[in-house]
Amino acid sequence: MEKFVASMLLSAAGDALGFKNSEWEFQHDGEKIHKQLKDLGGVANLKVSKKNWRVSDDTILHIATGEALVSDWSSKEELYLKLAANY
């Protein structure tokens, strides 16, 4: 379970960095992203906060899926209902 939780957290962190409050989500120019990241002082100097580095809907759905997977269910149908309820 520890590895599962770690993978969920790291996925959310990576999503937040790549999403950058939707500024980078659909930015297909990697050089532009790298320049902006450099202007921010590089990865090691980012000032991450809930306001400036929110997660995207992808992470919200990822968390909902994870919660459904670790919940109490005994059939695919029950899992599907849990997934639908979480979404």
PDB file with one MODEL, atoms N, CA, C and O in Angstrom:
MODEL        1
ATOM      1  N   MET A   1       0.824  -1.193   0.000  1.00  0.00           N
ATOM      2  CA  MET A   1       0.000   0.000   0.000  1.00  0.00           C
ATOM      3  C   MET A   1       0.872   1.263   0.000  1.00  0.00           C
ATOM      4  O   MET A   1       0.501   2.279  -0.589  1.00  0.00           O
ATOM      5  N   GLU A   2       2.018   1.193   0.656  1.00  0.00           N
ATOM      6  CA  GLU A   2       2.912   2.357   0.711  1.00  0.00           C
ATOM      7  C   GLU A   2       3.370   2.767  -0.691  1.00  0.00           C
ATOM      8  O   GLU A   2       3.435   3.956  -1.002  1.00  0.00           O
ATOM      9  N   LYS A   3       3.683   1.797  -1.521  1.00  0.00           N
ATOM     10  CA  LYS A   3       4.119   2.099  -2.885  1.00  0.00           C
ATOM     11  C   LYS A   3       2.972   2.683  -3.705  1.00  0.00           C
ATOM     12  O   LYS A   3       3.183   3.555  -4.548  1.00  0.00           O
ATOM     13  N   PHE A   4       1.767   2.201  -3.456  1.00  0.00           N
ATOM     14  CA  PHE A   4       0.591   2.730  -4.152  1.00  0.00           C
ATOM     15  C   PHE A   4       0.383   4.201  -3.793  1.00  0.00           C
ATOM     16  O   PHE A   4       0.180   5.040  -4.671  1.00  0.00           O
ATOM     17  N   VAL A   5       0.436   4.503  -2.504  1.00  0.00           N
ATOM     18  CA  VAL A   5       0.267   5.889  -2.046  1.00  0.00           C
ATOM     19  C   VAL A   5       1.374   6.772  -2.620  1.00  0.00           C
ATOM     20  O   VAL A   5       1.113   7.887  -3.072  1.00  0.00           O
ATOM     21  N   ALA A   6       2.603   6.272  -2.602  1.00  0.00           N
ATOM     22  CA  ALA A   6       3.721   7.044  -3.155  1.00  0.00           C
ATOM     23  C   ALA A   6       3.515   7.318  -4.637  1.00  0.00           C
ATOM     24  O   ALA A   6       3.792   8.421  -5.109  1.00  0.00           O
ATOM     25  N   SER A   7       3.032   6.328  -5.371  1.00  0.00           N
ATOM     26  CA  SER A   7       2.815   6.535  -6.808  1.00  0.00           C
ATOM     27  C   SER A   7       1.709   7.553  -7.053  1.00  0.00           C
ATOM     28  O   SER A   7       1.790   8.337  -7.998  1.00  0.00           O
ATOM     29  N   MET A   8       0.674   7.549  -6.211  1.00  0.00           N
ATOM     30  CA  MET A   8      -0.407   8.532  -6.351  1.00  0.00           C
ATOM     31  C   MET A   8       0.124   9.942  -6.084  1.00  0.00           C
ATOM     32  O   MET A   8      -0.190  10.875  -6.823  1.00  0.00           O
ATOM     33  N   LEU A   9       0.921  10.094  -5.035  1.00  0.00           N
ATOM     34  CA  LEU A   9       1.465  11.415  -4.695  1.00  0.00           C
ATOM     35  C   LEU A   9       2.426  11.927  -5.758  1.00  0.00           C
ATOM     36  O   LEU A   9       2.374  13.096  -6.142  1.00  0.00           O
ATOM     37  N   LEU A  10       3.298  11.052  -6.228  1.00  0.00           N
ATOM     38  CA  LEU A  10       4.256  11.477  -7.252  1.00  0.00           C
ATOM     39  C   LEU A  10       3.556  11.804  -8.568  1.00  0.00           C
ATOM     40  O   LEU A  10       3.963  12.720  -9.283  1.00  0.00           O
ATOM     41  N   SER A  11       2.519  11.063  -8.880  1.00  0.00           N
ATOM     42  CA  SER A  11       1.744  11.360 -10.084  1.00  0.00           C
ATOM     43  C   SER A  11       1.096  12.741  -9.973  1.00  0.00           C
ATOM     44  O   SER A  11       1.122  13.523 -10.923  1.00  0.00           O
ATOM     45  N   ALA A  12       0.518  13.033  -8.810  1.00  0.00           N
ATOM     46  CA  ALA A  12      -0.112  14.342  -8.597  1.00  0.00           C
ATOM     47  C   ALA A  12       0.916  15.466  -8.668  1.00  0.00           C
ATOM     48  O   ALA A  12       0.645  16.523  -9.238  1.00  0.00           O
ATOM     49  N   ALA A  13       2.093  15.240  -8.091  1.00  0.00           N
ATOM     50  CA  ALA A  13       3.144  16.263  -8.141  1.00  0.00           C
ATOM     51  C   ALA A  13       3.585  16.512  -9.579  1.00  0.00           C
ATOM     52  O   ALA A  13       3.734  17.661  -9.997  1.00  0.00           O
ATOM     53  N   GLY A  14       3.794  15.442 -10.330  1.00  0.00           N
ATOM     54  CA  GLY A  14       4.180  15.595 -11.736  1.00  0.00           C
ATOM     55  C   GLY A  14       3.103  16.276 -12.547  1.00  0.00           C
ATOM     56  O   GLY A  14       3.397  17.095 -13.419  1.00  0.00           O
ATOM     57  N   ASP A  15       1.849  15.941 -12.263  1.00  0.00           N
ATOM     58  CA  ASP A  15       0.740  16.569 -12.973  1.00  0.00           C
ATOM     59  C   ASP A  15       0.691  18.062 -12.676  1.00  0.00           C
ATOM     60  O   ASP A  15       0.520  18.872 -13.586  1.00  0.00           O
ATOM     61  N   ALA A  16       0.839  18.426 -11.411  1.00  0.00           N
ATOM     62  CA  ALA A  16       0.800  19.846 -11.042  1.00  0.00           C
ATOM     63  C   ALA A  16       1.917  20.621 -11.724  1.00  0.00           C
ATOM     64  O   ALA A  16       1.700  21.735 -12.201  1.00  0.00           O
ATOM     65  N   LEU A  17       3.112  20.035 -11.773  1.00  0.00           N
ATOM     66  CA  LEU A  17       4.232  20.718 -12.433  1.00  0.00           C
ATOM     67  C   LEU A  17       3.972  20.880 -13.927  1.00  0.00           C
ATOM     68  O   LEU A  17       4.223  21.946 -14.490  1.00  0.00           O
ATOM     69  N   GLY A  18       3.475  19.839 -14.564  1.00  0.00           N
ATOM     70  CA  GLY A  18       3.226  19.900 -16.002  1.00  0.00           C
ATOM     71  C   GLY A  18       2.000  20.714 -16.372  1.00  0.00           C
ATOM     72  O   GLY A  18       1.905  21.232 -17.485  1.00  0.00           O
ATOM     73  N   PHE A  19       1.068  20.827 -15.448  1.00  0.00           N
ATOM     74  CA  PHE A  19      -0.183  21.550 -15.687  1.00  0.00           C
ATOM     75  C   PHE A  19       0.007  23.056 -15.504  1.00  0.00           C
ATOM     76  O   PHE A  19      -0.482  23.855 -16.302  1.00  0.00           O
ATOM     77  N   LYS A  20       0.717  23.426 -14.452  1.00  0.00           N
ATOM     78  CA  LYS A  20       0.977  24.836 -14.084  1.00  0.00           C
ATOM     79  C   LYS A  20      -0.272  25.706 -14.220  1.00  0.00           C
ATOM     80  O   LYS A  20      -0.295  26.682 -14.970  1.00  0.00           O
ATOM     81  N   ASN A  21      -1.309  25.323 -13.472  1.00  0.00           N
ATOM     82  CA  ASN A  21      -2.584  26.059 -13.487  1.00  0.00           C
ATOM     83  C   ASN A  21      -3.138  26.221 -14.895  1.00  0.00           C
ATOM     84  O   ASN A  21      -3.705  27.259 -15.233  1.00  0.00           O
ATOM     85  N   SER A  22      -2.974  25.212 -15.690  1.00  0.00           N
ATOM     86  CA  SER A  22      -3.435  25.097 -17.086  1.00  0.00           C
ATOM     87  C   SER A  22      -2.594  25.898 -18.080  1.00  0.00           C
ATOM     88  O   SER A  22      -2.868  25.867 -19.280  1.00  0.00           O
ATOM     89  N   GLU A  23      -1.579  26.612 -17.601  1.00  0.00           N
ATOM     90  CA  GLU A  23      -0.734  27.384 -18.517  1.00  0.00           C
ATOM     91  C   GLU A  23       0.050  26.481 -19.469  1.00  0.00           C
ATOM     92  O   GLU A  23       0.276  26.840 -20.625  1.00  0.00           O
ATOM     93  N   TRP A  24       0.463  25.314 -18.983  1.00  0.00           N
ATOM     94  CA  TRP A  24       1.301  24.432 -19.798  1.00  0.00           C
ATOM     95  C   TRP A  24       0.554  23.206 -20.312  1.00  0.00           C
ATOM     96  O   TRP A  24       1.112  22.435 -21.094  1.00  0.00           O
ATOM     97  N   GLU A  25      -0.681  23.011 -19.896  1.00  0.00           N
ATOM     98  CA  GLU A  25      -1.393  21.772 -20.237  1.00  0.00           C
ATOM     99  C   GLU A  25      -1.432  21.514 -21.739  1.00  0.00           C
ATOM    100  O   GLU A  25      -1.172  20.397 -22.186  1.00  0.00           O
ATOM    101  N   PHE A  26      -1.750  22.521 -22.502  1.00  0.00           N
ATOM    102  CA  PHE A  26      -1.842  22.342 -23.952  1.00  0.00           C
ATOM    103  C   PHE A  26      -0.749  23.105 -24.697  1.00  0.00           C
ATOM    104  O   PHE A  26      -0.870  23.378 -25.891  1.00  0.00           O
ATOM    105  N   GLN A  27       0.312  23.441 -23.978  1.00  0.00           N
ATOM    106  CA  GLN A  27       1.452  24.114 -24.594  1.00  0.00           C
ATOM    107  C   GLN A  27       2.328  23.039 -25.250  1.00  0.00           C
ATOM    108  O   GLN A  27       2.953  22.235 -24.559  1.00  0.00           O
ATOM    109  N   HIS A  28       2.367  23.032 -26.550  1.00  0.00           N
ATOM    110  CA  HIS A  28       3.099  21.996 -27.281  1.00  0.00           C
ATOM    111  C   HIS A  28       4.525  22.416 -27.637  1.00  0.00           C
ATOM    112  O   HIS A  28       5.274  21.640 -28.230  1.00  0.00           O
ATOM    113  N   ASP A  29       4.892  23.625 -27.280  1.00  0.00           N
ATOM    114  CA  ASP A  29       6.236  24.123 -27.557  1.00  0.00           C
ATOM    115  C   ASP A  29       7.115  23.883 -26.333  1.00  0.00           C
ATOM    116  O   ASP A  29       7.137  24.687 -25.401  1.00  0.00           O
ATOM    117  N   GLY A  30       7.836  22.766 -26.351  1.00  0.00           N
ATOM    118  CA  GLY A  30       8.680  22.401 -25.219  1.00  0.00           C
ATOM    119  C   GLY A  30       9.735  23.436 -24.895  1.00  0.00           C
ATOM    120  O   GLY A  30      10.057  23.653 -23.727  1.00  0.00           O
ATOM    121  N   GLU A  31      10.276  24.079 -25.921  1.00  0.00           N
ATOM    122  CA  GLU A  31      11.297  25.105 -25.684  1.00  0.00           C
ATOM    123  C   GLU A  31      10.721  26.273 -24.890  1.00  0.00           C
ATOM    124  O   GLU A  31      11.395  26.836 -24.028  1.00  0.00           O
ATOM    125  N   LYS A  32       9.477  26.635 -25.181  1.00  0.00           N
ATOM    126  CA  LYS A  32       8.833  27.731 -24.462  1.00  0.00           C
ATOM    127  C   LYS A  32       8.644  27.354 -22.983  1.00  0.00           C
ATOM    128  O   LYS A  32       8.874  28.173 -22.094  1.00  0.00           O
ATOM    129  N   ILE A  33       8.225  26.116 -22.735  1.00  0.00           N
ATOM    130  CA  ILE A  33       8.061  25.656 -21.357  1.00  0.00           C
ATOM    131  C   ILE A  33       9.404  25.666 -20.638  1.00  0.00           C
ATOM    132  O   ILE A  33       9.501  26.132 -19.502  1.00  0.00           O
ATOM    133  N   HIS A  34      10.438  25.154 -21.294  1.00  0.00           N
ATOM    134  CA  HIS A  34      11.764  25.127 -20.674  1.00  0.00           C
ATOM    135  C   HIS A  34      12.263  26.536 -20.376  1.00  0.00           C
ATOM    136  O   HIS A  34      12.885  26.758 -19.337  1.00  0.00           O
ATOM    137  N   LYS A  35      12.005  27.483 -21.258  1.00  0.00           N
ATOM    138  CA  LYS A  35      12.417  28.867 -21.018  1.00  0.00           C
ATOM    139  C   LYS A  35      11.671  29.440 -19.816  1.00  0.00           C
ATOM    140  O   LYS A  35      12.272  30.076 -18.951  1.00  0.00           O
ATOM    141  N   GLN A  36      10.359  29.212 -19.766  1.00  0.00           N
ATOM    142  CA  GLN A  36       9.582  29.717 -18.634  1.00  0.00           C
ATOM    143  C   GLN A  36      10.047  29.082 -17.326  1.00  0.00           C
ATOM    144  O   GLN A  36      10.137  29.754 -16.298  1.00  0.00           O
ATOM    145  N   LEU A  37      10.341  27.788 -17.371  1.00  0.00           N
ATOM    146  CA  LEU A  37      10.836  27.101 -16.180  1.00  0.00           C
ATOM    147  C   LEU A  37      12.182  27.679 -15.750  1.00  0.00           C
ATOM    148  O   LEU A  37      12.425  27.878 -14.559  1.00  0.00           O
ATOM    149  N   LYS A  38      13.047  27.944 -16.712  1.00  0.00           N
ATOM    150  CA  LYS A  38      14.349  28.553 -16.408  1.00  0.00           C
ATOM    151  C   LYS A  38      14.152  29.936 -15.801  1.00  0.00           C
ATOM    152  O   LYS A  38      14.837  30.299 -14.845  1.00  0.00           O
ATOM    153  N   ASP A  39      13.205  30.722 -16.360  1.00  0.00           N
ATOM    154  CA  ASP A  39      12.920  32.056 -15.831  1.00  0.00           C
ATOM    155  C   ASP A  39      12.402  32.003 -14.391  1.00  0.00           C
ATOM    156  O   ASP A  39      12.570  32.955 -13.628  1.00  0.00           O
ATOM    157  N   LEU A  40      11.775  30.886 -14.030  1.00  0.00           N
ATOM    158  CA  LEU A  40      11.286  30.698 -12.662  1.00  0.00           C
ATOM    159  C   LEU A  40      12.394  30.230 -11.715  1.00  0.00           C
ATOM    160  O   LEU A  40      12.161  30.066 -10.518  1.00  0.00           O
ATOM    161  N   GLY A  41      13.589  30.017 -12.249  1.00  0.00           N
ATOM    162  CA  GLY A  41      14.717  29.596 -11.426  1.00  0.00           C
ATOM    163  C   GLY A  41      15.017  28.115 -11.504  1.00  0.00           C
ATOM    164  O   GLY A  41      15.861  27.612 -10.762  1.00  0.00           O
ATOM    165  N   GLY A  42      14.333  27.404 -12.400  1.00  0.00           N
ATOM    166  CA  GLY A  42      14.551  25.964 -12.535  1.00  0.00           C
ATOM    167  C   GLY A  42      13.728  25.175 -11.537  1.00  0.00           C
ATOM    168  O   GLY A  42      13.152  25.737 -10.605  1.00  0.00           O
ATOM    169  N   VAL A  43      13.677  23.883 -11.740  1.00  0.00           N
ATOM    170  CA  VAL A  43      12.851  23.011 -10.900  1.00  0.00           C
ATOM    171  C   VAL A  43      13.230  23.128  -9.425  1.00  0.00           C
ATOM    172  O   VAL A  43      12.353  23.155  -8.561  1.00  0.00           O
ATOM    173  N   ALA A  44      14.511  23.197  -9.135  1.00  0.00           N
ATOM    174  CA  ALA A  44      14.967  23.228  -7.739  1.00  0.00           C
ATOM    175  C   ALA A  44      14.535  24.491  -7.000  1.00  0.00           C
ATOM    176  O   ALA A  44      14.522  24.508  -5.769  1.00  0.00           O
ATOM    177  N   ASN A  45      14.185  25.542  -7.726  1.00  0.00           N
ATOM    178  CA  ASN A  45      13.840  26.812  -7.086  1.00  0.00           C
ATOM    179  C   ASN A  45      12.375  27.196  -7.231  1.00  0.00           C
ATOM    180  O   ASN A  45      12.008  28.336  -6.944  1.00  0.00           O
ATOM    181  N   LEU A  46      11.539  26.276  -7.665  1.00  0.00           N
ATOM    182  CA  LEU A  46      10.117  26.584  -7.800  1.00  0.00           C
ATOM    183  C   LEU A  46       9.496  26.861  -6.437  1.00  0.00           C
ATOM    184  O   LEU A  46       9.803  26.183  -5.456  1.00  0.00           O
ATOM    185  N   LYS A  47       8.645  27.833  -6.385  1.00  0.00           N
ATOM    186  CA  LYS A  47       7.901  28.152  -5.170  1.00  0.00           C
ATOM    187  C   LYS A  47       6.494  27.575  -5.346  1.00  0.00           C
ATOM    188  O   LYS A  47       5.577  28.248  -5.818  1.00  0.00           O
ATOM    189  N   VAL A  48       6.357  26.330  -4.958  1.00  0.00           N
ATOM    190  CA  VAL A  48       5.101  25.611  -5.170  1.00  0.00           C
ATOM    191  C   VAL A  48       4.112  25.972  -4.072  1.00  0.00           C
ATOM    192  O   VAL A  48       4.447  25.955  -2.887  1.00  0.00           O
ATOM    193  N   SER A  49       2.885  26.300  -4.481  1.00  0.00           N
ATOM    194  CA  SER A  49       1.807  26.582  -3.533  1.00  0.00           C
ATOM    195  C   SER A  49       0.501  26.083  -4.133  1.00  0.00           C
ATOM    196  O   SER A  49       0.405  25.850  -5.338  1.00  0.00           O
ATOM    197  N   LYS A  50      -0.498  25.924  -3.279  1.00  0.00           N
ATOM    198  CA  LYS A  50      -1.803  25.464  -3.766  1.00  0.00           C
ATOM    199  C   LYS A  50      -2.384  26.446  -4.782  1.00  0.00           C
ATOM    200  O   LYS A  50      -3.067  26.040  -5.722  1.00  0.00           O
ATOM    201  N   LYS A  51      -2.116  27.712  -4.596  1.00  0.00           N
ATOM    202  CA  LYS A  51      -2.665  28.732  -5.487  1.00  0.00           C
ATOM    203  C   LYS A  51      -2.000  28.704  -6.861  1.00  0.00           C
ATOM    204  O   LYS A  51      -2.680  28.838  -7.879  1.00  0.00           O
ATOM    205  N   ASN A  52      -0.693  28.531  -6.902  1.00  0.00           N
ATOM    206  CA  ASN A  52       0.047  28.657  -8.153  1.00  0.00           C
ATOM    207  C   ASN A  52       0.345  27.347  -8.863  1.00  0.00           C
ATOM    208  O   ASN A  52       0.746  27.365 -10.027  1.00  0.00           O
ATOM    209  N   TRP A  53       0.163  26.211  -8.202  1.00  0.00           N
ATOM    210  CA  TRP A  53       0.508  24.922  -8.810  1.00  0.00           C
ATOM    211  C   TRP A  53      -0.573  23.886  -8.489  1.00  0.00           C
ATOM    212  O   TRP A  53      -0.280  22.841  -7.908  1.00  0.00           O
ATOM    213  N   ARG A  54      -1.797  24.172  -8.858  1.00  0.00           N
ATOM    214  CA  ARG A  54      -2.893  23.233  -8.605  1.00  0.00           C
ATOM    215  C   ARG A  54      -2.787  22.012  -9.507  1.00  0.00           C
ATOM    216  O   ARG A  54      -2.150  22.049 -10.560  1.00  0.00           O
ATOM    217  N   VAL A  55      -3.417  20.942  -9.078  1.00  0.00           N
ATOM    218  CA  VAL A  55      -3.477  19.743  -9.914  1.00  0.00           C
ATOM    219  C   VAL A  55      -4.601  19.912 -10.927  1.00  0.00           C
ATOM    220  O   VAL A  55      -5.490  20.747 -10.757  1.00  0.00           O
ATOM    221  N   SER A  56      -4.548  19.115 -11.972  1.00  0.00           N
ATOM    222  CA  SER A  56      -5.568  19.191 -13.021  1.00  0.00           C
ATOM    223  C   SER A  56      -6.695  18.201 -12.754  1.00  0.00           C
ATOM    224  O   SER A  56      -6.661  17.438 -11.788  1.00  0.00           O
ATOM    225  N   ASP A  57      -7.678  18.231 -13.622  1.00  0.00           N
ATOM    226  CA  ASP A  57      -8.768  17.262 -13.542  1.00  0.00           C
ATOM    227  C   ASP A  57      -8.248  15.838 -13.697  1.00  0.00           C
ATOM    228  O   ASP A  57      -8.868  14.896 -13.203  1.00  0.00           O
ATOM    229  N   ASP A  58      -7.128  15.673 -14.371  1.00  0.00           N
ATOM    230  CA  ASP A  58      -6.537  14.334 -14.518  1.00  0.00           C
ATOM    231  C   ASP A  58      -6.213  13.742 -13.148  1.00  0.00           C
ATOM    232  O   ASP A  58      -6.491  12.569 -12.896  1.00  0.00           O
ATOM    233  N   THR A  59      -5.633  14.542 -12.270  1.00  0.00           N
ATOM    234  CA  THR A  59      -5.294  14.050 -10.936  1.00  0.00           C
ATOM    235  C   THR A  59      -6.546  13.813 -10.105  1.00  0.00           C
ATOM    236  O   THR A  59      -6.604  12.849  -9.340  1.00  0.00           O
ATOM    237  N   ILE A  60      -7.539  14.666 -10.239  1.00  0.00           N
ATOM    238  CA  ILE A  60      -8.793  14.466  -9.507  1.00  0.00           C
ATOM    239  C   ILE A  60      -9.397  13.114  -9.879  1.00  0.00           C
ATOM    240  O   ILE A  60      -9.834  12.367  -9.004  1.00  0.00           O
ATOM    241  N   LEU A  61      -9.423  12.801 -11.166  1.00  0.00           N
ATOM    242  CA  LEU A  61      -9.960  11.513 -11.613  1.00  0.00           C
ATOM    243  C   LEU A  61      -9.044  10.359 -11.209  1.00  0.00           C
ATOM    244  O   LEU A  61      -9.529   9.272 -10.896  1.00  0.00           O
ATOM    245  N   HIS A  62      -7.738  10.576 -11.211  1.00  0.00           N
ATOM    246  CA  HIS A  62      -6.784   9.556 -10.781  1.00  0.00           C
ATOM    247  C   HIS A  62      -7.014   9.205  -9.310  1.00  0.00           C
ATOM    248  O   HIS A  62      -7.004   8.030  -8.945  1.00  0.00           O
ATOM    249  N   ILE A  63      -7.219  10.206  -8.477  1.00  0.00           N
ATOM    250  CA  ILE A  63      -7.494   9.981  -7.058  1.00  0.00           C
ATOM    251  C   ILE A  63      -8.821   9.251  -6.888  1.00  0.00           C
ATOM    252  O   ILE A  63      -8.916   8.315  -6.094  1.00  0.00           O
ATOM    253  N   ALA A  64      -9.840   9.669  -7.623  1.00  0.00           N
ATOM    254  CA  ALA A  64     -11.145   9.007  -7.539  1.00  0.00           C
ATOM    255  C   ALA A  64     -11.039   7.537  -7.932  1.00  0.00           C
ATOM    256  O   ALA A  64     -11.666   6.678  -7.313  1.00  0.00           O
ATOM    257  N   THR A  65     -10.250   7.252  -8.954  1.00  0.00           N
ATOM    258  CA  THR A  65     -10.041   5.870  -9.382  1.00  0.00           C
ATOM    259  C   THR A  65      -9.315   5.083  -8.297  1.00  0.00           C
ATOM    260  O   THR A  65      -9.702   3.959  -7.977  1.00  0.00           O
ATOM    261  N   GLY A  66      -8.271   5.670  -7.735  1.00  0.00           N
ATOM    262  CA  GLY A  66      -7.524   5.006  -6.667  1.00  0.00           C
ATOM    263  C   GLY A  66      -8.393   4.712  -5.459  1.00  0.00           C
ATOM    264  O   GLY A  66      -8.312   3.627  -4.884  1.00  0.00           O
ATOM    265  N   GLU A  67      -9.226   5.673  -5.070  1.00  0.00           N
ATOM    266  CA  GLU A  67     -10.122   5.459  -3.934  1.00  0.00           C
ATOM    267  C   GLU A  67     -11.091   4.318  -4.209  1.00  0.00           C
ATOM    268  O   GLU A  67     -11.366   3.508  -3.324  1.00  0.00           O
ATOM    269  N   ALA A  68     -11.605   4.252  -5.419  1.00  0.00           N
ATOM    270  CA  ALA A  68     -12.523   3.162  -5.769  1.00  0.00           C
ATOM    271  C   ALA A  68     -11.804   1.819  -5.743  1.00  0.00           C
ATOM    272  O   ALA A  68     -12.353   0.827  -5.263  1.00  0.00           O
ATOM    273  N   LEU A  69     -10.584   1.785  -6.255  1.00  0.00           N
ATOM    274  CA  LEU A  69      -9.839   0.521  -6.306  1.00  0.00           C
ATOM    275  C   LEU A  69      -9.533  -0.041  -4.922  1.00  0.00           C
ATOM    276  O   LEU A  69      -9.539  -1.259  -4.740  1.00  0.00           O
ATOM    277  N   VAL A  70      -9.266   0.821  -3.945  1.00  0.00           N
ATOM    278  CA  VAL A  70      -8.936   0.328  -2.606  1.00  0.00           C
ATOM    279  C   VAL A  70     -10.162   0.209  -1.702  1.00  0.00           C
ATOM    280  O   VAL A  70     -10.034  -0.181  -0.542  1.00  0.00           O
ATOM    281  N   SER A  71     -11.335   0.535  -2.212  1.00  0.00           N
ATOM    282  CA  SER A  71     -12.557   0.406  -1.421  1.00  0.00           C
ATOM    283  C   SER A  71     -13.013  -1.056  -1.394  1.00  0.00           C
ATOM    284  O   SER A  71     -12.405  -1.923  -2.021  1.00  0.00           O
ATOM    285  N   ASP A  72     -14.075  -1.304  -0.668  1.00  0.00           N
ATOM    286  CA  ASP A  72     -14.597  -2.663  -0.514  1.00  0.00           C
ATOM    287  C   ASP A  72     -15.550  -2.990  -1.665  1.00  0.00           C
ATOM    288  O   ASP A  72     -16.660  -2.462  -1.728  1.00  0.00           O
ATOM    289  N   TRP A  73     -15.119  -3.847  -2.557  1.00  0.00           N
ATOM    290  CA  TRP A  73     -15.951  -4.303  -3.672  1.00  0.00           C
ATOM    291  C   TRP A  73     -15.590  -5.751  -3.981  1.00  0.00           C
ATOM    292  O   TRP A  73     -14.463  -6.188  -3.750  1.00  0.00           O
ATOM    293  N   SER A  74     -16.574  -6.491  -4.510  1.00  0.00           N
ATOM    294  CA  SER A  74     -16.320  -7.912  -4.768  1.00  0.00           C
ATOM    295  C   SER A  74     -16.654  -8.337  -6.191  1.00  0.00           C
ATOM    296  O   SER A  74     -16.491  -9.502  -6.551  1.00  0.00           O
ATOM    297  N   SER A  75     -17.119  -7.398  -6.991  1.00  0.00           N
ATOM    298  CA  SER A  75     -17.392  -7.716  -8.398  1.00  0.00           C
ATOM    299  C   SER A  75     -17.069  -6.498  -9.253  1.00  0.00           C
ATOM    300  O   SER A  75     -16.978  -5.377  -8.754  1.00  0.00           O
ATOM    301  N   LYS A  76     -16.902  -6.734 -10.526  1.00  0.00           N
ATOM    302  CA  LYS A  76     -16.632  -5.610 -11.435  1.00  0.00           C
ATOM    303  C   LYS A  76     -17.770  -4.604 -11.391  1.00  0.00           C
ATOM    304  O   LYS A  76     -17.542  -3.395 -11.441  1.00  0.00           O
ATOM    305  N   GLU A  77     -18.987  -5.104 -11.298  1.00  0.00           N
ATOM    306  CA  GLU A  77     -20.148  -4.207 -11.278  1.00  0.00           C
ATOM    307  C   GLU A  77     -20.100  -3.272 -10.070  1.00  0.00           C
ATOM    308  O   GLU A  77     -20.385  -2.080 -10.186  1.00  0.00           O
ATOM    309  N   GLU A  78     -19.732  -3.832  -8.896  1.00  0.00           N
ATOM    310  CA  GLU A  78     -19.609  -2.998  -7.697  1.00  0.00           C
ATOM    311  C   GLU A  78     -18.497  -1.964  -7.870  1.00  0.00           C
ATOM    312  O   GLU A  78     -18.646  -0.810  -7.468  1.00  0.00           O
ATOM    313  N   LEU A  79     -17.397  -2.379  -8.462  1.00  0.00           N
ATOM    314  CA  LEU A  79     -16.299  -1.440  -8.718  1.00  0.00           C
ATOM    315  C   LEU A  79     -16.761  -0.327  -9.645  1.00  0.00           C
ATOM    316  O   LEU A  79     -16.464   0.843  -9.406  1.00  0.00           O
ATOM    317  N   TYR A  80     -17.481  -0.679 -10.693  1.00  0.00           N
ATOM    318  CA  TYR A  80     -17.970   0.329 -11.642  1.00  0.00           C
ATOM    319  C   TYR A  80     -18.877   1.333 -10.944  1.00  0.00           C
ATOM    320  O   TYR A  80     -18.816   2.530 -11.226  1.00  0.00           O
ATOM    321  N   LEU A  81     -19.722   0.849 -10.028  1.00  0.00           N
ATOM    322  CA  LEU A  81     -20.607   1.754  -9.287  1.00  0.00           C
ATOM    323  C   LEU A  81     -19.797   2.688  -8.385  1.00  0.00           C
ATOM    324  O   LEU A  81     -20.114   3.872  -8.265  1.00  0.00           O
ATOM    325  N   LYS A  82     -18.755   2.153  -7.757  1.00  0.00           N
ATOM    326  CA  LYS A  82     -17.890   2.995  -6.918  1.00  0.00           C
ATOM    327  C   LYS A  82     -17.176   4.045  -7.768  1.00  0.00           C
ATOM    328  O   LYS A  82     -17.082   5.209  -7.379  1.00  0.00           O
ATOM    329  N   LEU A  83     -16.677   3.625  -8.928  1.00  0.00           N
ATOM    330  CA  LEU A  83     -16.021   4.576  -9.831  1.00  0.00           C
ATOM    331  C   LEU A  83     -16.983   5.683 -10.234  1.00  0.00           C
ATOM    332  O   LEU A  83     -16.637   6.864 -10.191  1.00  0.00           O
ATOM    333  N   ALA A  84     -18.197   5.295 -10.626  1.00  0.00           N
ATOM    334  CA  ALA A  84     -19.197   6.281 -11.058  1.00  0.00           C
ATOM    335  C   ALA A  84     -19.541   7.236  -9.919  1.00  0.00           C
ATOM    336  O   ALA A  84     -19.688   8.438 -10.141  1.00  0.00           O
ATOM    337  N   ALA A  85     -19.668   6.716  -8.710  1.00  0.00           N
ATOM    338  CA  ALA A  85     -19.996   7.566  -7.562  1.00  0.00           C
ATOM    339  C   ALA A  85     -18.863   8.555  -7.278  1.00  0.00           C
ATOM    340  O   ALA A  85     -19.116   9.710  -6.934  1.00  0.00           O
ATOM    341  N   ASN A  86     -17.624   8.103  -7.421  1.00  0.00           N
ATOM    342  CA  ASN A  86     -16.481   8.984  -7.165  1.00  0.00           C
ATOM    343  C   ASN A  86     -16.306  10.036  -8.248  1.00  0.00           C
ATOM    344  O   ASN A  86     -15.817  11.133  -7.976  1.00  0.00           O
ATOM    345  N   TYR A  87     -16.700   9.713  -9.463  1.00  0.00           N
ATOM    346  CA  TYR A  87     -16.551  10.677 -10.551  1.00  0.00           C
ATOM    347  C   TYR A  87     -17.629  11.730 -10.466  1.00  0.00           C
ATOM    348  O   TYR A  87     -17.675  12.636 -11.298  1.00  0.00           O
TER     349      TYR A  87
ENDMDL
END
